[in-house]
XYZ file of C-alpha atoms in Angstrom:
627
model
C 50.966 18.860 104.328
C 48.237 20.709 106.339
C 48.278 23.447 103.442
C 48.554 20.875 100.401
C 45.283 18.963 101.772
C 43.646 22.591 102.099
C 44.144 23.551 98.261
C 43.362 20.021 97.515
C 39.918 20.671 99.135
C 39.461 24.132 97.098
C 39.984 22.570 93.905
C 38.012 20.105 94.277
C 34.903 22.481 95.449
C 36.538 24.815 92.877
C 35.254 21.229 90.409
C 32.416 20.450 92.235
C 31.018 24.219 91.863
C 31.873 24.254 87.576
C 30.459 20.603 87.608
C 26.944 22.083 89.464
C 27.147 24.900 87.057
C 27.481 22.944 84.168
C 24.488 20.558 85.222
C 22.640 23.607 85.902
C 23.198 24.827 82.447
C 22.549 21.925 80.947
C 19.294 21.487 82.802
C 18.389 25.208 82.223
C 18.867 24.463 77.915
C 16.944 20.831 78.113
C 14.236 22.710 79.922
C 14.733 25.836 77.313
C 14.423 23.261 74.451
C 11.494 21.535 75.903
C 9.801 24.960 76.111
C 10.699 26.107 72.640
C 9.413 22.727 71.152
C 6.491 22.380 73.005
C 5.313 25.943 71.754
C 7.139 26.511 68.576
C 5.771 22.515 67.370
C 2.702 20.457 67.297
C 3.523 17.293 68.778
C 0.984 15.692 67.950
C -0.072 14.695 63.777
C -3.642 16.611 63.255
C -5.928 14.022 62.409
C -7.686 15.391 59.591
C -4.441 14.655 57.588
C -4.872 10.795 58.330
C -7.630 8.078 59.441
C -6.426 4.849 60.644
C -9.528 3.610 58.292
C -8.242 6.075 55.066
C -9.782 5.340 52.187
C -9.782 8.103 49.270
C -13.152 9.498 48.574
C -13.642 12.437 45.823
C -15.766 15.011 46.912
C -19.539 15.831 46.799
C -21.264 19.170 45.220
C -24.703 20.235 46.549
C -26.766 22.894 45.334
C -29.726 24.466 46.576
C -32.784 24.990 44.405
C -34.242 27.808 45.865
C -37.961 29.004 45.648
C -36.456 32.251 47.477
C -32.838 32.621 47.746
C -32.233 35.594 50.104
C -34.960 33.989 52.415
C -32.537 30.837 51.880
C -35.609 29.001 51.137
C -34.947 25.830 49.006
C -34.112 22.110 48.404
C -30.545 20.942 49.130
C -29.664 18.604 45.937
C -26.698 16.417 44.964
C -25.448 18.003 41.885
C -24.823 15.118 39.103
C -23.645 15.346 35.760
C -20.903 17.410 33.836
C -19.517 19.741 36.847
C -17.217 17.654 38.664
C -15.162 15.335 36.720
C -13.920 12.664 39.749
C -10.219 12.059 39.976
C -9.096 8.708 39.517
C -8.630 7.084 43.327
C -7.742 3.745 43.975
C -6.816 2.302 47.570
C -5.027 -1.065 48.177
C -4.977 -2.451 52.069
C -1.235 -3.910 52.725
C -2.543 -7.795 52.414
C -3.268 -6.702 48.695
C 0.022 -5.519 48.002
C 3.113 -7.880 46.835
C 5.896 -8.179 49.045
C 8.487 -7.492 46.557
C 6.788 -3.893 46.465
C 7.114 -3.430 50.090
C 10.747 -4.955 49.780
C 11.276 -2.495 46.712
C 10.835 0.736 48.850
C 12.474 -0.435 52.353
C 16.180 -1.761 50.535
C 16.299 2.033 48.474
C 14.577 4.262 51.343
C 14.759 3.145 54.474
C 16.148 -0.322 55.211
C 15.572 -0.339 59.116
C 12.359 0.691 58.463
C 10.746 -2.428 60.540
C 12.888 -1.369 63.568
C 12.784 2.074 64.011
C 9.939 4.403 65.898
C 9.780 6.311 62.947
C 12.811 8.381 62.977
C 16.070 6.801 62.065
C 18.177 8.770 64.592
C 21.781 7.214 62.737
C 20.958 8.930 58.950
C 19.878 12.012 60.728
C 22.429 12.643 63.063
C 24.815 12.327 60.192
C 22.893 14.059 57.665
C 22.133 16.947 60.057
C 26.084 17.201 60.464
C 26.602 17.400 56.817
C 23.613 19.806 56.285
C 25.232 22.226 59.330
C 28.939 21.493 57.917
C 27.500 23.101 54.281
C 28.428 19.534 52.720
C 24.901 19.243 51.738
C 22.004 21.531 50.414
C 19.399 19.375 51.565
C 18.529 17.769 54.844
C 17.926 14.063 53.773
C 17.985 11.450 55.812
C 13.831 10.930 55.627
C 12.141 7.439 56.736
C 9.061 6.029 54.964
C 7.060 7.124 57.596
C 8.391 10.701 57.662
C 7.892 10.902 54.003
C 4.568 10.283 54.667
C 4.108 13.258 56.787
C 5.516 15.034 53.606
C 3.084 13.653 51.301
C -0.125 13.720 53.822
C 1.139 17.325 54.767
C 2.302 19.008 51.802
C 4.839 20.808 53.301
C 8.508 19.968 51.972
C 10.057 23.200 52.900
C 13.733 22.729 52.690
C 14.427 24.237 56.786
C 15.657 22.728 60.201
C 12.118 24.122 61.207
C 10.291 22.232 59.255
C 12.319 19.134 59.499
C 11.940 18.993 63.105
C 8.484 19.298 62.793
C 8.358 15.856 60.502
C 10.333 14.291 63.341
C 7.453 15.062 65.603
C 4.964 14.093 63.292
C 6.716 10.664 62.826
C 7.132 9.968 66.062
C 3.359 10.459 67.072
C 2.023 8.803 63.682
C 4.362 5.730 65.077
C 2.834 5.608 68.454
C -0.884 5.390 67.107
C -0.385 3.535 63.618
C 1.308 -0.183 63.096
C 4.011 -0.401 60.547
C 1.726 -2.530 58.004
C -0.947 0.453 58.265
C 1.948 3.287 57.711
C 3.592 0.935 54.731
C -0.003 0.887 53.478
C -1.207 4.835 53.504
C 2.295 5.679 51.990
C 2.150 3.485 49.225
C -1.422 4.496 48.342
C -0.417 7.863 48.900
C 2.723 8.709 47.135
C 2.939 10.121 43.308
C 4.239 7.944 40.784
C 3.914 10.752 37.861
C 1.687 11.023 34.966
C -1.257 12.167 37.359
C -1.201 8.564 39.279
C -1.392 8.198 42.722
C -0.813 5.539 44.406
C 0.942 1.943 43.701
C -2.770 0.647 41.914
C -2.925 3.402 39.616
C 0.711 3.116 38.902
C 0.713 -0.469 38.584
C -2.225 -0.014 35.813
C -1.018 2.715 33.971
C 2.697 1.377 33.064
C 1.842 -2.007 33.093
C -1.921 -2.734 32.638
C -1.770 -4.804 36.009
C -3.114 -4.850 39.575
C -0.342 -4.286 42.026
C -0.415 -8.635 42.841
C 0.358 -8.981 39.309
C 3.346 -7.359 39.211
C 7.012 -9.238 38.734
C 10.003 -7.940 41.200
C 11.583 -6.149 38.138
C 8.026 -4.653 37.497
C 7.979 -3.512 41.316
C 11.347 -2.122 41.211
C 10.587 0.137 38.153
C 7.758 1.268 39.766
C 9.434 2.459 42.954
C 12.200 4.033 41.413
C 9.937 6.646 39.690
C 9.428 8.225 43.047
C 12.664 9.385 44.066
C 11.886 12.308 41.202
C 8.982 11.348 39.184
C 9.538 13.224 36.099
C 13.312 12.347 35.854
C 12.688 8.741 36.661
C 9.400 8.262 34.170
C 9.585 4.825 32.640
C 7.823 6.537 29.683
C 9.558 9.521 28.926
C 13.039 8.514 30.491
C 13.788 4.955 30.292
C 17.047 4.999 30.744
C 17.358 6.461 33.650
C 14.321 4.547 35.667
C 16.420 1.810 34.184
C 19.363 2.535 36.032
C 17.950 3.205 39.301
C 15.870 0.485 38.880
C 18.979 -1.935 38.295
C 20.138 -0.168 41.696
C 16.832 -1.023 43.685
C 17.418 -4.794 42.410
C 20.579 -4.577 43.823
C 19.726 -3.344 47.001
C 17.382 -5.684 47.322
C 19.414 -8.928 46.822
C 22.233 -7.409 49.341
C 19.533 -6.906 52.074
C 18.250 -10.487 51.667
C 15.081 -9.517 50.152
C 15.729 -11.516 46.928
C 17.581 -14.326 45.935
C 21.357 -14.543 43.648
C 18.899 -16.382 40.932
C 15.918 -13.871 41.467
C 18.111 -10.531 41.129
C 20.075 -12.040 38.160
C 16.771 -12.995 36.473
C 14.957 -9.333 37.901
C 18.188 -7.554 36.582
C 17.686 -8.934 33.132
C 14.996 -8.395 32.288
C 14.355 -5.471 29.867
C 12.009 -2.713 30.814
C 8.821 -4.087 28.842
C 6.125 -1.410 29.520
C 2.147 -1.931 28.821
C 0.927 1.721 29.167
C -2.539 2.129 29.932
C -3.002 5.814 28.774
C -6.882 5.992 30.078
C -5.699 5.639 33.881
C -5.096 9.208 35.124
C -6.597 10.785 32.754
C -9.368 13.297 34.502
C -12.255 14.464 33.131
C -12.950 18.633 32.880
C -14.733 20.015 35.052
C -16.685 23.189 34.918
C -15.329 26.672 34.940
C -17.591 26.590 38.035
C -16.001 23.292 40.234
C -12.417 24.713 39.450
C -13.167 27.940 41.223
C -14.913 26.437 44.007
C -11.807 23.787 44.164
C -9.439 27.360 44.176
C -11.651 28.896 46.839
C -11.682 25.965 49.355
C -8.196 24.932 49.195
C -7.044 28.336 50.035
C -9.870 28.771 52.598
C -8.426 25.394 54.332
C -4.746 26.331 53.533
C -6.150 29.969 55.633
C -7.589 28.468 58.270
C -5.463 25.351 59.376
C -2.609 26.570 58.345
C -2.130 23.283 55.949
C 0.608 23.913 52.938
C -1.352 24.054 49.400
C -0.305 20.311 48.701
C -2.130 19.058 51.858
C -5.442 21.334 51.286
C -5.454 19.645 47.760
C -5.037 16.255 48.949
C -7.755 16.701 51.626
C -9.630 18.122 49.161
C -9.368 15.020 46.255
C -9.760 12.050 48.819
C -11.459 13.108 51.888
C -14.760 12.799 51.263
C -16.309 16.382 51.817
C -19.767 17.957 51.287
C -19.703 20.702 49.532
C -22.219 23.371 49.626
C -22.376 25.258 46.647
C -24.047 28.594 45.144
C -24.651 27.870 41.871
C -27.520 27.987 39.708
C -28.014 25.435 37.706
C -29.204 26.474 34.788
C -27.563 29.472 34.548
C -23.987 27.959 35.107
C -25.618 25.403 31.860
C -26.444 28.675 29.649
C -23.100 30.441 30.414
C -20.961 27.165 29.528
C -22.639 26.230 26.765
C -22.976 29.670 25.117
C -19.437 30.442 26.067
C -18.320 26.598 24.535
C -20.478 26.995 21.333
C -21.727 30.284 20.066
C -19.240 33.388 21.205
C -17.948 35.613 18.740
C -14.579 37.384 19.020
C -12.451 38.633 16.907
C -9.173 37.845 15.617
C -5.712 39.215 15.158
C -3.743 39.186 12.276
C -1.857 35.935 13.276
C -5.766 34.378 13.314
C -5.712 34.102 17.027
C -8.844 34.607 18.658
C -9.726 36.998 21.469
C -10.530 35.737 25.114
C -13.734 36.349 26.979
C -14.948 35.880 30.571
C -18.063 36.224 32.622
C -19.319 35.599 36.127
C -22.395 36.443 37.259
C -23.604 37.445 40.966
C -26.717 37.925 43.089
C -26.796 41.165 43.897
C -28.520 40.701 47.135
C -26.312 37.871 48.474
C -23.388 37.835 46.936
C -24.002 34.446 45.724
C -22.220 33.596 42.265
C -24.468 32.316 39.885
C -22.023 31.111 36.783
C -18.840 31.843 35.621
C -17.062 30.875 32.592
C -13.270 31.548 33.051
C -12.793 31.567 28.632
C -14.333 30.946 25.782
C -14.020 28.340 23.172
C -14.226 24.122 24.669
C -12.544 23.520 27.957
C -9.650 21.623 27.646
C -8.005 20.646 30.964
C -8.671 21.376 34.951
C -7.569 24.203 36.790
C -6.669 26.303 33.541
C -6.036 30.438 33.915
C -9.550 31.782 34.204
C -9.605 35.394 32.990
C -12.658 35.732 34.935
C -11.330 34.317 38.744
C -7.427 34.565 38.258
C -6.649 36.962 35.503
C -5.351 41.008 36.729
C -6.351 43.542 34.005
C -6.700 47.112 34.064
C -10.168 47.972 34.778
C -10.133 51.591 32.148
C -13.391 53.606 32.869
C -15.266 50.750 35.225
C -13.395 52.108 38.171
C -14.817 55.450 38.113
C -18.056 54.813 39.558
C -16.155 53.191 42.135
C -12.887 55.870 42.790
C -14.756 59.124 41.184
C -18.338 59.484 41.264
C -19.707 57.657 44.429
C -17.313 58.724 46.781
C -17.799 62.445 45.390
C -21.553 61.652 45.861
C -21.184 60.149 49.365
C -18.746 63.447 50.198
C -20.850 65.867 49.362
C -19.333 67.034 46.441
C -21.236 66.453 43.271
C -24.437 65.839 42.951
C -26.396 64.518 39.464
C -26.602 67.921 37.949
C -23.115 69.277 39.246
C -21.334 70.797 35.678
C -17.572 70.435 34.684
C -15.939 71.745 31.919
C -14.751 69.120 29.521
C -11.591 70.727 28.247
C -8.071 68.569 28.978
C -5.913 69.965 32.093
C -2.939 70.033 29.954
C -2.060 71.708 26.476
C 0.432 70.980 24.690
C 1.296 72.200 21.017
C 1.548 68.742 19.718
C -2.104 67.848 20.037
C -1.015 64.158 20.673
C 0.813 65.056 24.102
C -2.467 66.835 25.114
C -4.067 65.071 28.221
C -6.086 63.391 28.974
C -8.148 62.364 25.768
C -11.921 61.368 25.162
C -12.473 58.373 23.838
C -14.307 59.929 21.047
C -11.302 62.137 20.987
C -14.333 65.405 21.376
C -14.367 68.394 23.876
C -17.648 69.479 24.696
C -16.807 72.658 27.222
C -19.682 72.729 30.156
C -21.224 69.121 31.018
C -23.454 67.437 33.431
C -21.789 64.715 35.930
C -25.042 62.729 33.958
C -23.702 62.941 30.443
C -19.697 62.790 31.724
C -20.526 59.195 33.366
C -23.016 58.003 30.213
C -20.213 59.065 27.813
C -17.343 58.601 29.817
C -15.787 61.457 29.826
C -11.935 61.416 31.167
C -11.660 65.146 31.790
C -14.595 65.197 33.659
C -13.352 62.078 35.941
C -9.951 63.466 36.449
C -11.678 67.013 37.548
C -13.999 65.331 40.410
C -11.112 63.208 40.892
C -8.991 66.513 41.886
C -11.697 67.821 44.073
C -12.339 64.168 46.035
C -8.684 63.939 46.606
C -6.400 61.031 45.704
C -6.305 59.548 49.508
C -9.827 59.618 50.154
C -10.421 58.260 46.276
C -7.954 55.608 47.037
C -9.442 54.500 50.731
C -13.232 54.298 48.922
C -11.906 51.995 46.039
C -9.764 49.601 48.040
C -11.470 49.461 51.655
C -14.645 50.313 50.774
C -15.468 48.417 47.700
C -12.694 45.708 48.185
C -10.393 46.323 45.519
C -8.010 44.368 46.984
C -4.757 44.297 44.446
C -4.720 48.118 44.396
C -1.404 49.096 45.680
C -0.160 52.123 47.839
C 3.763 52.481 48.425
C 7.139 53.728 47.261
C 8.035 53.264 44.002
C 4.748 51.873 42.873
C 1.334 52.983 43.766
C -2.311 53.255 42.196
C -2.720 56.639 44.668
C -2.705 58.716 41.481
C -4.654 60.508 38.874
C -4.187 58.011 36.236
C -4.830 55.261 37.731
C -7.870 56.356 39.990
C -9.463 58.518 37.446
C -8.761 56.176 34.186
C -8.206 52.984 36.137
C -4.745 52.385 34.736
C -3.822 50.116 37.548
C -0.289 48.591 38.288
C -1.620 44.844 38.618
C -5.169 45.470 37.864
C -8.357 43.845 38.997
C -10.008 40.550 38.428
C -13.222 40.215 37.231
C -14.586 38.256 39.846
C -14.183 41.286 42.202
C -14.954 44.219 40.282
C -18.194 42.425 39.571
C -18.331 41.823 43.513
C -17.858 45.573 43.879
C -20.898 46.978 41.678
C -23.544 44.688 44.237
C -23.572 47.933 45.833
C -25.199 49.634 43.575
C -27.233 47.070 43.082
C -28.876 46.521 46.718
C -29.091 50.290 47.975
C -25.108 50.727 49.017
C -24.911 47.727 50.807
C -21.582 45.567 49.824
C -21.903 41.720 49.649
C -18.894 39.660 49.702
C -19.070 37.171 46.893
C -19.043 33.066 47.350
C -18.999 30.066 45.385
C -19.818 27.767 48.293
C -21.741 27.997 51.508
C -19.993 25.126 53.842
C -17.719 22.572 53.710
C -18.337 19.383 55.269
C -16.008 16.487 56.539
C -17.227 13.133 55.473
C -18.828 12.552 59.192
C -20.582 15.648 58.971
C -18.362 18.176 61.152
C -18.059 21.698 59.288
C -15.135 22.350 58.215
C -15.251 25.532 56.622
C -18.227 28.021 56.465
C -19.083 31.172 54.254
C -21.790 32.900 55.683
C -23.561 36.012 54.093
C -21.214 38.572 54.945
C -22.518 42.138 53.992
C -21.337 45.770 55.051
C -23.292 49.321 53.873
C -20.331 51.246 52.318
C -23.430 53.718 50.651
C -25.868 55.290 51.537
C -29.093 54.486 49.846
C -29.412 57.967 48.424
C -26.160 57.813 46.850
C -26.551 54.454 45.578
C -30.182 55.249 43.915
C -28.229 58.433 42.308
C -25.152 55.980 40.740
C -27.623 54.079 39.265
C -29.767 56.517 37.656
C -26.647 57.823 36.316
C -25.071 54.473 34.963
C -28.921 53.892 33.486
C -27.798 56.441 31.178
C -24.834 54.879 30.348
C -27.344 52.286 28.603
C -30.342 54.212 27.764
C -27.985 57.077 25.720
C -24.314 55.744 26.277
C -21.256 54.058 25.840
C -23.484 51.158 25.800
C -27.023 51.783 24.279
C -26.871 49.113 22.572
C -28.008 46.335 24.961
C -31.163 45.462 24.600
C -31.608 43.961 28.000
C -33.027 47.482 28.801
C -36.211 46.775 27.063
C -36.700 43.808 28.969
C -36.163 45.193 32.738
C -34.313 48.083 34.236
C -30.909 47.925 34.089
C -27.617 49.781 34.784
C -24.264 49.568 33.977
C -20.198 50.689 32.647
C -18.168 49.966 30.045
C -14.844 50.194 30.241
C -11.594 50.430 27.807
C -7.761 50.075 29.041
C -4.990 51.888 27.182
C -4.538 51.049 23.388
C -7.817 49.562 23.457
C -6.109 46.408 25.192
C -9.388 45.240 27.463
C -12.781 45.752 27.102
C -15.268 45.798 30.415
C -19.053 45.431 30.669
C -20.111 45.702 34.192
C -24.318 45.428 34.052
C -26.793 44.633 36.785
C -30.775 44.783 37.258
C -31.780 44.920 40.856
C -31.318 41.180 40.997
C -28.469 40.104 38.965
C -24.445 41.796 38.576
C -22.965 40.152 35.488
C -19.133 41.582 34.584
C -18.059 40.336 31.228
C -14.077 40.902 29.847
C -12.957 40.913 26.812
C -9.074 40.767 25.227
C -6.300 38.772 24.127
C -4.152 36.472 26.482
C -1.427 38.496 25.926
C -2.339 42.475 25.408
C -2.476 43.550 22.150
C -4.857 46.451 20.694
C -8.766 45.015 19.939
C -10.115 45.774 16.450
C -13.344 46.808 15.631
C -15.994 48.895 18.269
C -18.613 46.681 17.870
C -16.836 43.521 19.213
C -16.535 42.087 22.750
């Protein structure tokens, strides 16, 4: 009995130990899980995605008119006009929006919406399960007010990461916003296609109402559009925003929302659309506002680390300053001459060439104009060949690759003499390389008449003596190139592409442009800008691009490139630019492969202006005297 009682007393601290260990374990994971959210998450919503007070305001555009720009001298003006074509914004607080609309979207997404903290912990235990389990591909499972994280956010990245992330979000937008004012923002906020955000400029556009107006059937076809707005577009797919509409009405009626007679009567009723095709609609902007729009939403998406949907929508409705560097009237010249009166050729299916500019201060980096392609502007954020657009740069990167870092070495000088003769021979002249554009060999030349003429043999022979690392490091550190490429399999660290500037991906010509400001103010580099500052609407900067300049030259060897690329206009490749008469000026040309791109990169000690010249998709130019 005496030993029975013993081993009764070992098992049980035999239990009692597990049960401690188990406890101890559990408390060690809790705590581990604690940790890992509270320094993996935020757990609290960043409240420059939301304001209690939200109301969409577009943006404002200031310019400076300067009396001296480097001294940053000058009047800070509201720019009015053509630039900035406001998207459409319309805001409706919850009193102003009909029940059956609020009804609408609680009976088909989230019918304990009223009751919840945010999270409905039922749907995404389950889903979670299913999502683990590989029943489904998708998470799911998302309340109103975790969809609008999504929509205020951006950020609908299909990961348990991200989802527990929402779950945070919801939680915290739930302790600090009442359910009317999270109904509200989401319905003001959410995309009902055809460019419309928001239930007022939905309710206008199909039906030529204000959101009060609308019938329960009218409601319901509304809010089944968002549950995939393209699929479910009244417009282009009737039938099926039909049938999910039909499903919303019945969801409705078995949640109590509606009555027997008023789903019957909803249910019947056919889908009677009165499209209002002006709402939505933007304006065009400039070629100007859509690269400042490019440049700040990736400089917030940078900095915050917001998802490109969320810089966007801060950008559209939050009511920033803007602080631009244009000038106005030469952004006016370059749009309308680039609208109205340029000149390029055609190919034999009468399509007609593409052309860019942008234009740069050469002593602060400061972009002046830009005009992304020629011919009228027809929509908003289009491809700009001047911002967006990777071409092969052909002879404008030797200045850059060649010739000034051979300078800055040590190893040419202005009157240093190559022999222009090609580096290989072959019997068939055409496998001979590489070729002159003018297809001539002259024997001994002057680095003077090699960069005026540009001769290839001459390039590739300085090239050879710089050395293709140290060529590489001056083009891409030094002078910014930033899409040149150096690994296996693929590289630009080679004699074509350094010497002849046959690229892999090319160079845009926003910043080969950038690049040549070197020249321009006595070796010093300035890194280009469209805007100064960005402002929140109570003032607080948001983002800010100050003047940010390195030397990469020194003055002696930037005084030499430009003598030598004067020549290029006084007795070169380009001698027929009359700007010279005017003021001194300097600049390359520049011709890709099968004479698929054409380059003009010019500047006077004041101004860099890169123009480009080719079809959207490369095909051979014809005629010299074009572009």
């Amino acid at each position: 009995m005496k030993a029975k009682t013993q081993r009764s007393k070992k098992k049980h601290s035999r239990l009692r130990l597990i049960f401690s260990i188990f406890l101890l374990l559990l408390f060690i994971s809790v705590l581990s899980f604690t940790v890992y959210i509270g320094t993996a998450f935020q757990t609290e919503f960043p409240s420059r995605w939301y304001d209690p007070e939200f109301l969409p305001t577009s943006p404002s555009f200031y310019v400076y008119r300067f009396e001296d720009r480097v001294g940053r001298l000058g009047e800070r003006v509201e720019v009015t006009g053509e630039i900035y074509a406001q998207k459409q914004t319309q805001y409706h607080q919850y009193d102003n929006i009909p029940t059956s609309m609020i009804d609408a979207f609680v009976a088909i997404e989230d019918k304990r919406f009223f009751e919840h903290e945010g999270v409905d912990w039922y749907r995404t235990i389950a889903a979670g399960a299913n999502y683990l389990l590989g029943f489904s591909d998708s998470f799911g499972a998302s309340t109103i007010t975790q969809q609008l994280v999504k929509n205020l956010t951006g950020n609908d990245d299909v990961t348990v990461k991200r989802k527990i992330q929402e779950i945070l979000y919801a939680l915290d937008l739930e302790r600090n916003l009442d359910k009317k004012k999270i109904m509200e923002l989401y319905l003001n906020v959410i995309h009902f296609s055809d460019n419309c955000d928001g239930i007022g400029m939905a309710a206008e556009h199909y039906f030529s109402k204000s959101p009060m107006e609308l019938t329960v059937a009218e409601c319901a076809t509304i809010a089944a559009i968002t549950n995939s707005p393209s699929y479910y577009n009244p417009i282009r797919n009737p039938e099926n925003n039909l049938k999910r509409r039909d499903l919303i009405l019945s969801q409705m009626y078995e949640q109590g929302f509606i009555t027997q007679t008023e789903y019957t009567e909803a249910k019947s009723t056919p889908l009677a659309l009165d499209v209002d095709e002006s709402v939505g609609r933007e304006g065009i902007n400039s070629w100007y506002t859509d690269m400042v729009i490019e440049d700040v939403v990736q400089d917030l998406m940078n900095k915050y680390s917001m998802s490109r949907a969320a810089a966007t929508h801060l950008f559209y409705t939050g009511g920033l300053q803007i602080d631009i560097a244009m000038d106005e009237e030469i952004q006016a010249l370059v749009e309308d001459y680039y609208k109205t009166a340029l000149e390029l050729p055609k190919n034999g299916s009468g399509e007609s060439a593409q052309s860019a500019i942008i234009l740069i201060d050469a002593k602060t980096g400061d972009i002046l104009g830009v005009a992304g392609a020629a011919g009228e502007k027809k929509g908003n954020l289009l491809q700009s060949f001047a911002t967006k657009t990777l071409r092969s740069p052909g002879s404008t990167i030797k200045p850059l690759s060649v010739y000034a870092p051979a300078i800055e070495e040590g190893i040419i000088d202005w009157a240093t003499v190559y022999d222009d003769v090609p580096i290989e021979f072959h019997t068939n002249s055409s496998l001979t390389w590489p070729k002159n554009a003018t297809g001539v060999y002259r024997g001994l030349t002057n680095i003077s008449y090699a960069v005026a003429h540009s001769t290839n043999t001459v390039s590739i022979k300085v090239l050879e003596r710089l050395g293709l690392e140290r060529s590489f490091l001056y083009a891409k550190e030094r002078f910014h190139l930033s899409n040149m490429i150096h690994q296996s399999g693929k590289t630009d660290c080679d004699v074509a592409a350094l010497g002849l500037g046959q690229l892999n991906y090319g160079v845009t010509l926003r910043e080969i442009t950038n690049a040549y400001t070197a020249f321009a103010d006595g070796g010093v580099y300035h890194a280009c800008r469209s805007y100064y500052r960005v402002l929140d609407k109570e003032g607080t900067i948001l983002l800010s691009r100050a003047d940010s300049s390195e030397r990469i030259l020194s003055r002696e060897t930037a005084a030499i490139m430009t003598k030598l690329l004067e020549g290029v206009i006084t007795h070169g490749t380009s001698s027929t630019i009359t700007l010279q008469r005017v003021c001194e000026c300097a600049g390359k040309t520049g011709t890709t492969n099968k004479d698929h791109d054409r380059w003009f990169i010019g500047y006077t000690p004041d101004v860099v202006c890169g123009v480009w010249c080719g079809y959207e998709y490369p095909e051979p130019i014809e005629g010299r005297n074009v572009c």
